[in-house]
GROMACS .gro file of C-alpha atoms in nm:
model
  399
    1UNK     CA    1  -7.905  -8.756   0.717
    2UNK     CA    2  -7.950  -8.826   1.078
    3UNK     CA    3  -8.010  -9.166   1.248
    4UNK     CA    4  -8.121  -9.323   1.618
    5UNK     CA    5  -7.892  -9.553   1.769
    6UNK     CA    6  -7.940  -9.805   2.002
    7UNK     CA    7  -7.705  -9.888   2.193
    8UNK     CA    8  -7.611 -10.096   2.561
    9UNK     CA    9  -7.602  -9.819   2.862
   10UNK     CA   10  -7.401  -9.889   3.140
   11UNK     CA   11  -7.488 -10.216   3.259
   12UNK     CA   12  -7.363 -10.425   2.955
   13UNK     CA   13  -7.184 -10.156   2.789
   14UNK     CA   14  -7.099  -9.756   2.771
   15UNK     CA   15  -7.372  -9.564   2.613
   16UNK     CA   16  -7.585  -9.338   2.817
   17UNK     CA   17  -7.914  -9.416   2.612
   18UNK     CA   18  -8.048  -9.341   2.248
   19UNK     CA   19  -7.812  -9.176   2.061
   20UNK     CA   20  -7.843  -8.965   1.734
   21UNK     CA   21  -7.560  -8.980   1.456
   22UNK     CA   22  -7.496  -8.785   1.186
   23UNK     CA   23  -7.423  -8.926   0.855
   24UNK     CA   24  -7.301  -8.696   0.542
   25UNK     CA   25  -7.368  -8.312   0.503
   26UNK     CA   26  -7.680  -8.219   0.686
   27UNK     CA   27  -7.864  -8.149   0.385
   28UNK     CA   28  -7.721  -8.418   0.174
   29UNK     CA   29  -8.017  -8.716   0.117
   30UNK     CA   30  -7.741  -8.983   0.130
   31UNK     CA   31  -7.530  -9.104   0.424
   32UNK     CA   32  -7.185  -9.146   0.214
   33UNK     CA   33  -7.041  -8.842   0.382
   34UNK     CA   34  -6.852  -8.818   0.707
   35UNK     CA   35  -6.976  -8.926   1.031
   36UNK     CA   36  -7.015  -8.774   1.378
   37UNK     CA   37  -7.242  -8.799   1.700
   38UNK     CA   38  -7.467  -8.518   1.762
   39UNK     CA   39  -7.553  -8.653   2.145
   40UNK     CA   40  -7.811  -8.820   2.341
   41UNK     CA   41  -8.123  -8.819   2.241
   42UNK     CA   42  -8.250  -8.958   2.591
   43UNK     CA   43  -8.097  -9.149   2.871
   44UNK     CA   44  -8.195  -9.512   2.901
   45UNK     CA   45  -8.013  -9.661   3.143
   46UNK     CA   46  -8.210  -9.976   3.070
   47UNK     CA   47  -7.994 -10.060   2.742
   48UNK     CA   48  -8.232  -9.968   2.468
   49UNK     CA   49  -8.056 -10.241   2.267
   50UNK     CA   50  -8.358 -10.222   1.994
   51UNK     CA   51  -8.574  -9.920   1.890
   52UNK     CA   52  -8.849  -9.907   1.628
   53UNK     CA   53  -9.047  -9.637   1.495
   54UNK     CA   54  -9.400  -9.557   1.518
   55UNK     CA   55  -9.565  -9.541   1.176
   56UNK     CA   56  -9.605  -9.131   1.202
   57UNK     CA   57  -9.239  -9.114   1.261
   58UNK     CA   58  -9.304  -8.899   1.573
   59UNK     CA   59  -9.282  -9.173   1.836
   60UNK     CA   60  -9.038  -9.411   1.943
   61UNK     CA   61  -9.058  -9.779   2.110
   62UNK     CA   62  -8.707  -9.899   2.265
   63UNK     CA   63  -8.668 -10.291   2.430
   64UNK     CA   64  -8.479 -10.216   2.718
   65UNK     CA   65  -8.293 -10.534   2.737
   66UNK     CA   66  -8.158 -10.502   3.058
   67UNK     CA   67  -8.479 -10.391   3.254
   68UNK     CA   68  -8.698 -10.653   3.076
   69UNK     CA   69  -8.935 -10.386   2.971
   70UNK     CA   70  -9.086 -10.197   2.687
   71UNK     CA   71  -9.082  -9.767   2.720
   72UNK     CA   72  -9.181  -9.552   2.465
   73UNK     CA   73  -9.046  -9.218   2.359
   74UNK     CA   74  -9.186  -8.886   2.151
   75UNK     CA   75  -8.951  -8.695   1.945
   76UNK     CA   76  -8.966  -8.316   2.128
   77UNK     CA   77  -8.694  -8.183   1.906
   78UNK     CA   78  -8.424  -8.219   1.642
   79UNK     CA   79  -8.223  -8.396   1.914
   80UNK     CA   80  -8.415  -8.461   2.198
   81UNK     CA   81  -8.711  -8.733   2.264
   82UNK     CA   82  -8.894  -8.783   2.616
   83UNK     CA   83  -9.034  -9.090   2.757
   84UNK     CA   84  -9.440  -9.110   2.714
   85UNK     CA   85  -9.598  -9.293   3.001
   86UNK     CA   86  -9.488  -9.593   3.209
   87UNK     CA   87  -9.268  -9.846   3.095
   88UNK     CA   88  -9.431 -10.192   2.999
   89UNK     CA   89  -9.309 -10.549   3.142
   90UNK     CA   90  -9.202 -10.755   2.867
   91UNK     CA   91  -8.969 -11.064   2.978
   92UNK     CA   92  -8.602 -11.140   3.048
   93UNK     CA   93  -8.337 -11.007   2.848
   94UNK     CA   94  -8.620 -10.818   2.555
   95UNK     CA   95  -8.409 -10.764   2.267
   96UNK     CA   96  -8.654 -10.683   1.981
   97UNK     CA   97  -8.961 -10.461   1.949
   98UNK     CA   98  -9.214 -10.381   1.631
   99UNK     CA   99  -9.486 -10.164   1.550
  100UNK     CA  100  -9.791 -10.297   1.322
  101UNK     CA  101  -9.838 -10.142   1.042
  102UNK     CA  102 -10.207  -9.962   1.110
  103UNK     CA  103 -10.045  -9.866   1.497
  104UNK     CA  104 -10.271 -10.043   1.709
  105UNK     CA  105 -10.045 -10.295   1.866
  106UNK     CA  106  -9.637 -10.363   1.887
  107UNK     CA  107  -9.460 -10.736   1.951
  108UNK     CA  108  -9.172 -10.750   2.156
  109UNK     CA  109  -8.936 -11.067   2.146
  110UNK     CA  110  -8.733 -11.149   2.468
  111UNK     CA  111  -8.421 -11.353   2.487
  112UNK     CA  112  -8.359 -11.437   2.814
  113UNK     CA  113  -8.717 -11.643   2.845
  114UNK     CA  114  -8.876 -11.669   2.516
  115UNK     CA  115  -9.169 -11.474   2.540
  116UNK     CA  116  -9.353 -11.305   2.253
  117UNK     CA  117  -9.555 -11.085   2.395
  118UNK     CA  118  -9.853 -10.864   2.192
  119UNK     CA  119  -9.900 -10.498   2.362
  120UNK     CA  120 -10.151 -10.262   2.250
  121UNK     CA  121 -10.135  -9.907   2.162
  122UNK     CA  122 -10.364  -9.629   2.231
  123UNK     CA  123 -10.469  -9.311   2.054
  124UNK     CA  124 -10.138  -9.158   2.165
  125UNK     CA  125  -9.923  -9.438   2.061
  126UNK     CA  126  -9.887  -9.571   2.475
  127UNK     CA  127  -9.815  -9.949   2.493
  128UNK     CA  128 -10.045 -10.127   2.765
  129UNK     CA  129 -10.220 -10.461   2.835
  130UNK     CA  130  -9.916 -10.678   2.749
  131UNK     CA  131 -10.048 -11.029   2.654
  132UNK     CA  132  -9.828 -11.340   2.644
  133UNK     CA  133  -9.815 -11.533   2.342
  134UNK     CA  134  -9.789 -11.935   2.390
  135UNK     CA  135  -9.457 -12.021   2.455
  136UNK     CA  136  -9.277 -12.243   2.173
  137UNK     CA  137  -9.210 -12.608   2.229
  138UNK     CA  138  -8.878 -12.830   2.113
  139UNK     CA  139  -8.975 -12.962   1.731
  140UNK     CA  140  -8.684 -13.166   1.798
  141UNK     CA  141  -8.776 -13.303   2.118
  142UNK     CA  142  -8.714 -13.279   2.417
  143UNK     CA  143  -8.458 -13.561   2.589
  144UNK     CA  144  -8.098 -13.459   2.533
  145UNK     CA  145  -8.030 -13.732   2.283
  146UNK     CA  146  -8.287 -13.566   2.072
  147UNK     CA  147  -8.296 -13.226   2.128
  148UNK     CA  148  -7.905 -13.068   2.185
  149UNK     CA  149  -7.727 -13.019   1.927
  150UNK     CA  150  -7.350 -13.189   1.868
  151UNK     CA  151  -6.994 -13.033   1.813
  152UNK     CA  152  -6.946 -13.031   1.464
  153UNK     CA  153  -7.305 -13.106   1.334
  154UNK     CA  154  -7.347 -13.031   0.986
  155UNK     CA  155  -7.672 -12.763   0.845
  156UNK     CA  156  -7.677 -12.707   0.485
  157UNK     CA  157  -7.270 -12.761   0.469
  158UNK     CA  158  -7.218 -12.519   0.733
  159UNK     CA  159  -7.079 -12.652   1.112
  160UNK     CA  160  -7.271 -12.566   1.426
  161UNK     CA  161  -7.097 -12.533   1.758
  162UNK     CA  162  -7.230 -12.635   2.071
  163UNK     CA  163  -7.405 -12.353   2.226
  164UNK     CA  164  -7.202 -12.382   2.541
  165UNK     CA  165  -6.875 -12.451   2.432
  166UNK     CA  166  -6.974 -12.097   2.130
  167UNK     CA  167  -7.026 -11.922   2.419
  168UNK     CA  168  -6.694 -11.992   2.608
  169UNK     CA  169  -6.508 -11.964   2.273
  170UNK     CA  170  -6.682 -11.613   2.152
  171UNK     CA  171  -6.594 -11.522   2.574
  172UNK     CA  172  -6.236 -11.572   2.502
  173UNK     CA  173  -6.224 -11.393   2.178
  174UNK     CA  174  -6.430 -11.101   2.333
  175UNK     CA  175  -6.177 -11.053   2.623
  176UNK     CA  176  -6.214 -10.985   3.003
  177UNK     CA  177  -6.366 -10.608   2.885
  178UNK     CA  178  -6.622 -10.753   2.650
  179UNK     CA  179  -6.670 -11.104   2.780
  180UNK     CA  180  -6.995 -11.007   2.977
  181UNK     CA  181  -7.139 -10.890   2.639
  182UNK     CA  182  -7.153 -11.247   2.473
  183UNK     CA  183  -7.510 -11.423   2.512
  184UNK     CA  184  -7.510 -11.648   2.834
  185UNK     CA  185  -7.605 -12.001   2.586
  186UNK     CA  186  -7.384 -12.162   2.935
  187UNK     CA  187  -7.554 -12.020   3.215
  188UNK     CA  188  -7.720 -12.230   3.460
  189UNK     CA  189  -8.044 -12.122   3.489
  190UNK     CA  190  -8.180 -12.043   3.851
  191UNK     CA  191  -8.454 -12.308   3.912
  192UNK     CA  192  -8.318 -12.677   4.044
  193UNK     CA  193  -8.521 -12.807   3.790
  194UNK     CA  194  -8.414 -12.579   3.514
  195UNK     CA  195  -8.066 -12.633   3.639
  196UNK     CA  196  -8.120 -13.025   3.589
  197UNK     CA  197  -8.253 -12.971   3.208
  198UNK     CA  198  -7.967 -12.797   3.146
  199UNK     CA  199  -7.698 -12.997   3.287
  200UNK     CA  200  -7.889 -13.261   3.071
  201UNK     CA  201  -7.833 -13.042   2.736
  202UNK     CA  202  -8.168 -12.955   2.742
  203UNK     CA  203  -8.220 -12.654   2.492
  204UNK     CA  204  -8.476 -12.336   2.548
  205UNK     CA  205  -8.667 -12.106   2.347
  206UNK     CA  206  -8.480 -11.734   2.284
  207UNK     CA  207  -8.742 -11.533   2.076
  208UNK     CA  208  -8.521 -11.304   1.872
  209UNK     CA  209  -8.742 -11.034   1.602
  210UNK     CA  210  -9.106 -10.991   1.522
  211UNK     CA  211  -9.173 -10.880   1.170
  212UNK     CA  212  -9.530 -10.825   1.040
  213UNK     CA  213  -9.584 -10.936   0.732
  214UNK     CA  214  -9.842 -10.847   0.421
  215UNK     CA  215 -10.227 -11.008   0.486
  216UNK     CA  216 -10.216 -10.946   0.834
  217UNK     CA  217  -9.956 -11.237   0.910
  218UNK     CA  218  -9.657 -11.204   1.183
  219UNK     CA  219  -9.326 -11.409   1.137
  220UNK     CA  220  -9.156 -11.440   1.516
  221UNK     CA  221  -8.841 -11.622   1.534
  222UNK     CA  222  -8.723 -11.838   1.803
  223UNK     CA  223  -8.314 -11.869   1.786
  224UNK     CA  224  -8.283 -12.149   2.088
  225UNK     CA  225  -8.575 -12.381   1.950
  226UNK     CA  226  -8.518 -12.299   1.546
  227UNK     CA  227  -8.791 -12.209   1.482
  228UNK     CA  228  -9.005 -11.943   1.246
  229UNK     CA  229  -9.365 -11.905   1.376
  230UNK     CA  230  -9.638 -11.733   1.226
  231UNK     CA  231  -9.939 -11.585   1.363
  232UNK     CA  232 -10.238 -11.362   1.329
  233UNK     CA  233 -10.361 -11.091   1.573
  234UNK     CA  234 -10.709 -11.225   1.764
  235UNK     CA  235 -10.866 -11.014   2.044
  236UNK     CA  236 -10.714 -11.250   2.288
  237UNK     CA  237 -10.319 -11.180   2.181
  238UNK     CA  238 -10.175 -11.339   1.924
  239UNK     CA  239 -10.277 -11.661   1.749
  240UNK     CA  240 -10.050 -11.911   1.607
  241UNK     CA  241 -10.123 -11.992   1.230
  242UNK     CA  242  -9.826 -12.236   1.166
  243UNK     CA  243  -9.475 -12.317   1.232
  244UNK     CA  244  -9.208 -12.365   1.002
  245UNK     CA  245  -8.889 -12.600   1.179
  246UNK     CA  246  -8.570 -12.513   1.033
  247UNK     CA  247  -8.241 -12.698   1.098
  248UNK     CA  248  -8.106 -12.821   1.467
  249UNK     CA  249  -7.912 -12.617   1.557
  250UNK     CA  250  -7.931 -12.336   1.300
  251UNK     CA  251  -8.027 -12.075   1.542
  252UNK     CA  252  -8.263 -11.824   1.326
  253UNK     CA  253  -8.183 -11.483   1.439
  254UNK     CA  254  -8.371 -11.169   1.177
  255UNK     CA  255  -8.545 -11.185   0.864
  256UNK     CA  256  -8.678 -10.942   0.606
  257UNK     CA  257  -8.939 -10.943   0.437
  258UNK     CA  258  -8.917 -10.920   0.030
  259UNK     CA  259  -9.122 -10.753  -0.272
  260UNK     CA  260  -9.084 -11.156  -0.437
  261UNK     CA  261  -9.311 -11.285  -0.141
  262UNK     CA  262  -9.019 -11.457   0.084
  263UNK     CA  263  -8.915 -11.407   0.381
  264UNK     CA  264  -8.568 -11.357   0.445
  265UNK     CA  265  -8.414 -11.590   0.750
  266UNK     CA  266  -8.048 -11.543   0.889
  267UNK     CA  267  -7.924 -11.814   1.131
  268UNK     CA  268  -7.706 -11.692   1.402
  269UNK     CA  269  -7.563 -12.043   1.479
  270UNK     CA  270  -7.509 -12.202   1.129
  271UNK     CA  271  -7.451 -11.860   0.975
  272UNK     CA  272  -7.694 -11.913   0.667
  273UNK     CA  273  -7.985 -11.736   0.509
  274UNK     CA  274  -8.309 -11.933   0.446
  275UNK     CA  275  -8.546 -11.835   0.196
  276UNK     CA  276  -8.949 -11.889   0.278
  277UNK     CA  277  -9.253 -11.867   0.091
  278UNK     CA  278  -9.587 -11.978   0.130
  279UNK     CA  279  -9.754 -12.243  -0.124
  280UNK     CA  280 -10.102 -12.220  -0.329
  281UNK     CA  281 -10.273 -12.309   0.004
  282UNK     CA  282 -10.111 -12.101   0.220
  283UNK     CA  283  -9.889 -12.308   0.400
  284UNK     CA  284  -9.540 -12.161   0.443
  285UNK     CA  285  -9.231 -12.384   0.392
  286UNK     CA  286  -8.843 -12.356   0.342
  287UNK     CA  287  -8.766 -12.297  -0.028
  288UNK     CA  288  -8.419 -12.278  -0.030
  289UNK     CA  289  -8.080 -12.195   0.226
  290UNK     CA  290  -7.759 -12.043   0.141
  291UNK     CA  291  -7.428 -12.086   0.367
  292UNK     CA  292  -7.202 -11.815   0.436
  293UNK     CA  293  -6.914 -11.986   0.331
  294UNK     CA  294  -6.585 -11.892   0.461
  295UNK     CA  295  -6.701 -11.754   0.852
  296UNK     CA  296  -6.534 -11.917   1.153
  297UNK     CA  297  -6.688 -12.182   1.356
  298UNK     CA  298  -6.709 -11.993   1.648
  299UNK     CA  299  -6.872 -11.651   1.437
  300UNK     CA  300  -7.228 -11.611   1.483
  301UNK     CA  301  -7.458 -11.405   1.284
  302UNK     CA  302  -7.642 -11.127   1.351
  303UNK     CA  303  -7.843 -10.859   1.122
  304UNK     CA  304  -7.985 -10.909   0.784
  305UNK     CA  305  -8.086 -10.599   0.535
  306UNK     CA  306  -8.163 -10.554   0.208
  307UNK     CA  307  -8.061 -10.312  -0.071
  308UNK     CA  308  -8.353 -10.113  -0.174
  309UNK     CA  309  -8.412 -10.208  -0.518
  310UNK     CA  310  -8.386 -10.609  -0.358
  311UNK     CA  311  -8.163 -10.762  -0.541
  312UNK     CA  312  -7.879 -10.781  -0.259
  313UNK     CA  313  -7.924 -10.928   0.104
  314UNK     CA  314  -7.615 -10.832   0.310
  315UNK     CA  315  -7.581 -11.066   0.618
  316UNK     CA  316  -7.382 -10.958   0.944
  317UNK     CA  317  -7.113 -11.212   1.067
  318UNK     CA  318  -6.933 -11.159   1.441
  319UNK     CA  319  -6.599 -11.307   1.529
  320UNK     CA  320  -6.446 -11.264   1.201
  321UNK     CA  321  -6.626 -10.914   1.188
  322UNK     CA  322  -6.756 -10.949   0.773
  323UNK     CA  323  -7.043 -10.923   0.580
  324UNK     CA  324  -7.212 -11.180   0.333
  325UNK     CA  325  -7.330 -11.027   0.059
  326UNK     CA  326  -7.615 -11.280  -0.126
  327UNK     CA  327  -7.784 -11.178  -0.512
  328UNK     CA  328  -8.155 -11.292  -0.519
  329UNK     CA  329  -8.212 -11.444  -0.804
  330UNK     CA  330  -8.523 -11.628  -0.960
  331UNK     CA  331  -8.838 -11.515  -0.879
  332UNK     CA  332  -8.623 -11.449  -0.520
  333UNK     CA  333  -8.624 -11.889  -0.409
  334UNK     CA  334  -8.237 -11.875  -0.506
  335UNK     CA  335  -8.003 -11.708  -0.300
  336UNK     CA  336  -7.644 -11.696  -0.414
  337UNK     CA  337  -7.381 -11.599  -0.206
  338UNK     CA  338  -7.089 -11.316  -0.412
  339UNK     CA  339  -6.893 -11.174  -0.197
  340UNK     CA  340  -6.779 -11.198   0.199
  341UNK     CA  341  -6.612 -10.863   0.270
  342UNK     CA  342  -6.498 -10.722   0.602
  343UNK     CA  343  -6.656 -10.493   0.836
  344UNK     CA  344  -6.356 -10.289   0.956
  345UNK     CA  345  -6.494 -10.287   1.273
  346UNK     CA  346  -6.567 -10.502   1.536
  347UNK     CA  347  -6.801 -10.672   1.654
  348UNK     CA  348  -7.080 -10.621   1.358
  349UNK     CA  349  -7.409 -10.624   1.577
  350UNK     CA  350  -7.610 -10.429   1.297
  351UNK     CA  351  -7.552 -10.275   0.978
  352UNK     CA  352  -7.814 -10.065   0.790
  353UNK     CA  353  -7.783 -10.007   0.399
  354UNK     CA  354  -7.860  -9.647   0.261
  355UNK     CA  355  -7.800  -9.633  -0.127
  356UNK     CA  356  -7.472  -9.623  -0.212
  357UNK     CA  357  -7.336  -9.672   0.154
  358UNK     CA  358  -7.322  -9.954   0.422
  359UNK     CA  359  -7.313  -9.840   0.770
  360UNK     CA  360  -7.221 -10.069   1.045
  361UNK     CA  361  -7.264 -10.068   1.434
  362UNK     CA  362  -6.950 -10.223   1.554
  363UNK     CA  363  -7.020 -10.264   1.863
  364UNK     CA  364  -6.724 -10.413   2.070
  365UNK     CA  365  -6.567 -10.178   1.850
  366UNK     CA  366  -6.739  -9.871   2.040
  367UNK     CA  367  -6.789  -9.723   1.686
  368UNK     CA  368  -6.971  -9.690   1.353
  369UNK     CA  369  -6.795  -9.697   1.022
  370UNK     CA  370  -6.940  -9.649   0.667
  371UNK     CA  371  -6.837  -9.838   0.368
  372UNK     CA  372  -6.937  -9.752  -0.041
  373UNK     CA  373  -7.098  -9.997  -0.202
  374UNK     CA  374  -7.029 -10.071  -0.571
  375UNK     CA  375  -7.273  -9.934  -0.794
  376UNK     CA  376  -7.302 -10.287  -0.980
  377UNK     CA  377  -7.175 -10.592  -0.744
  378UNK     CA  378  -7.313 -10.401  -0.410
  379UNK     CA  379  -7.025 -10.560  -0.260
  380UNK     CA  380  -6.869 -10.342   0.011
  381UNK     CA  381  -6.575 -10.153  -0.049
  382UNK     CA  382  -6.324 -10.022   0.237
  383UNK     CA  383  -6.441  -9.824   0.518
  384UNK     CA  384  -6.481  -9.482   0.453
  385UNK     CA  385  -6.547  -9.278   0.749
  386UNK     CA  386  -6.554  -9.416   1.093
  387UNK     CA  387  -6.679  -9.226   1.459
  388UNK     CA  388  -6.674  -9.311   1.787
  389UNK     CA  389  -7.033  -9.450   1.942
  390UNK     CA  390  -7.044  -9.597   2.259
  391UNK     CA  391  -7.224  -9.984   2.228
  392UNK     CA  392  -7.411  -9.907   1.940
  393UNK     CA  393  -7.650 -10.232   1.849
  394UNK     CA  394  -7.935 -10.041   1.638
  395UNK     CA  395  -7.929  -9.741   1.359
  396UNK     CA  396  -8.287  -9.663   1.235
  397UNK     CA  397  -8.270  -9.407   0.952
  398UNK     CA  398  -8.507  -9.053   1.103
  399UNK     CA  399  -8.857  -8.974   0.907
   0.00000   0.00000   0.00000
């Protein structure tokens, strides 16, 4: 089978834009085989750090992180896809893009400032008309004796670093080649003012993933703030419905959505997975978490998937480059955490599960390996085949 893969272009890493990879025998349905690069699909010097697909298959929707936009693509061939009219502004640092379900309009989550910003889509699947969604506030308040979070404060039995002192640590580890790759929690942002709340420990809002949920619902998450919003789509933009807080300091990164009716959470900061449901009424709340027990203090999540009969979440740790694998059990409230097996690569940024096979984008790593999964645990084995891809940070299986 053959996959897209994101990746970071020159500016934060080596790739030259989308790239297309090759996984097993070409007319093998499973991706246990060997693995190679087939090329580049397009050049995106922009980073297209996260791509999504249009529900026909036959269009594409990168966030080009480092140009702070939106750009969509068409598929012209086996291997080749074009850009389809302008690129749309979406905020600093945009690291996540969706596509609803019925086509109509796409989210894109940004980083850098914490927008959330709504974008419709025409006939021929153009973005346009981006609308801002209201910006999230600190549940926690906002003074630094409420609102930063402490060396060594405990979530769920799991330590969370300072977000400053994560950064330096995860700089270090990276090296001087990698170093500019790790998220900037320590910059000082530009403003005098900004620079004041930050010297203060002030914390901000870093909208990470959109996903749209069943009933017309859409679950944003906002890593800097901890937060899991909800909203509905209103001709205006997007209109919040509810907010669930979860733990200072936790740092929700992905989720996915589940047959059961929860939603999936991974925390980037606390490295944990959240389970949440909505009661009788409506009214979401946090039903259970799960630590990944036996990550580093300075590791930080990343990606969350799910095997496709649901019974096994796999969670992405970087630093100490493994993956959590978690059984749902229950009616899918309890998660229990089996196994925590490594990568072999480094640098996990996202791993994508495809039957019997786990491939991973190891992305300091400059490569993606695949590893079997066992037919009854679904804990990862060894890696299995391995290729070189330059900054990969997204696979998304073809249609």
């Amino acid at each position: 089978m053959r996959l897209w893969v994101g990746a970071y272009a020159a500016d934060a890493g080596s790739a030259e834009g989308i790239g297309i990879l090759q996984a097993g025998e070409s007319d093998a349905p499973g991706a246990s085989g060997p693995l190679g690069m087939v090329g580049t699909a397009v050049a995106a010097p922009g980073s297209p750090s996260w791509i999504a697909p249009h529900p026909s298959g036959d269009l594409l929707y990168a966030a080009l992180e480092s140009d702070g936009v939106v750009q969509a693509y068409r598929r012209v061939s086996d291997t080749r896809l074009a850009p389809i009219g302008a690129p749309i502004e979406a905020g600093e640092a945009v690291c996540h893009v969706t596509v609803a379900p019925d086509a109509t309009s796409l989210v894109a989550s940004c980083w850098g400032d914490g927008r959330v910003v709504r974008m419709d889509l025409d006939a021929a699947g153009r973005p346009s008309r981006p609308v801002i969604a209201a910006e999230a506030a600190d549940p926690y308040g906002s003074s630094p004796e409420e609102g930063t979070v402490s060396t060594g404060a405990r979530v769920s039995g799991a330590v969370v670093p300072d977000l400053a002192a994560a950064a330096r640590a995860l700089r270090d580890a990276a090296g001087d080649e990698y170093a500019h790759l790790v998220p900037a929690y320590d910059d000082v942002p530009e403003t005098d003012a900004e620079s004041e709340e930050a010297a203060a420990g002030a914390r901000v809002s870093r909208a990470h993933q959109a996903t749209f949920l069943p009933g017309g619902l859409i679950a944003t998450t906002d890593m800097g703030l901890d937060l899991v919003r909800l909203w509905r789509n209103a001709p205006s933009g997007l209109r919040l419905v509810q907010e669930v807080v979860l733990p200072k300091g936790s740092g929700p990164r992905h989720g996915v959505w589940h047959p059961s009716g929860h939603f999936y959470v991974v925390t980037e900061l606390s490295r944990e997975v959240f389970a949440l449901a909505p009661d009788r009424g409506g009214r979401w709340h946090v039903r259970s978490g799960e630590p990944l027990l036996g990550t580093l203090d300075t590791d930080t999540a990343a990606e969350l998937s799910m095997s496709r009969d649901g019974a096994t979440l796999y969670a992405g740790v970087r630093g100490s480059d493994t993956v959590g694998v978690l059984a749902v059990r229950g009616a899918g409230e309890v998660l229990q955490l089996t196994a925590l097996a490594e990568t072999g690569t480094h640098w996990p940024r996202h791993h994508l599960v495809v039957d019997d096979t786990l491939l991973v984008a190891g992305q300091l790593a400059d490569e993606i390996v695949s590893l079997p999964l066992d037919a009854r645990t679904g804990v990862p084995g060894r890696v299995r085949h391995r290729t070189v891809s330059a900054s990969p940070t997204r696979l998304l299986a073809m249609r």
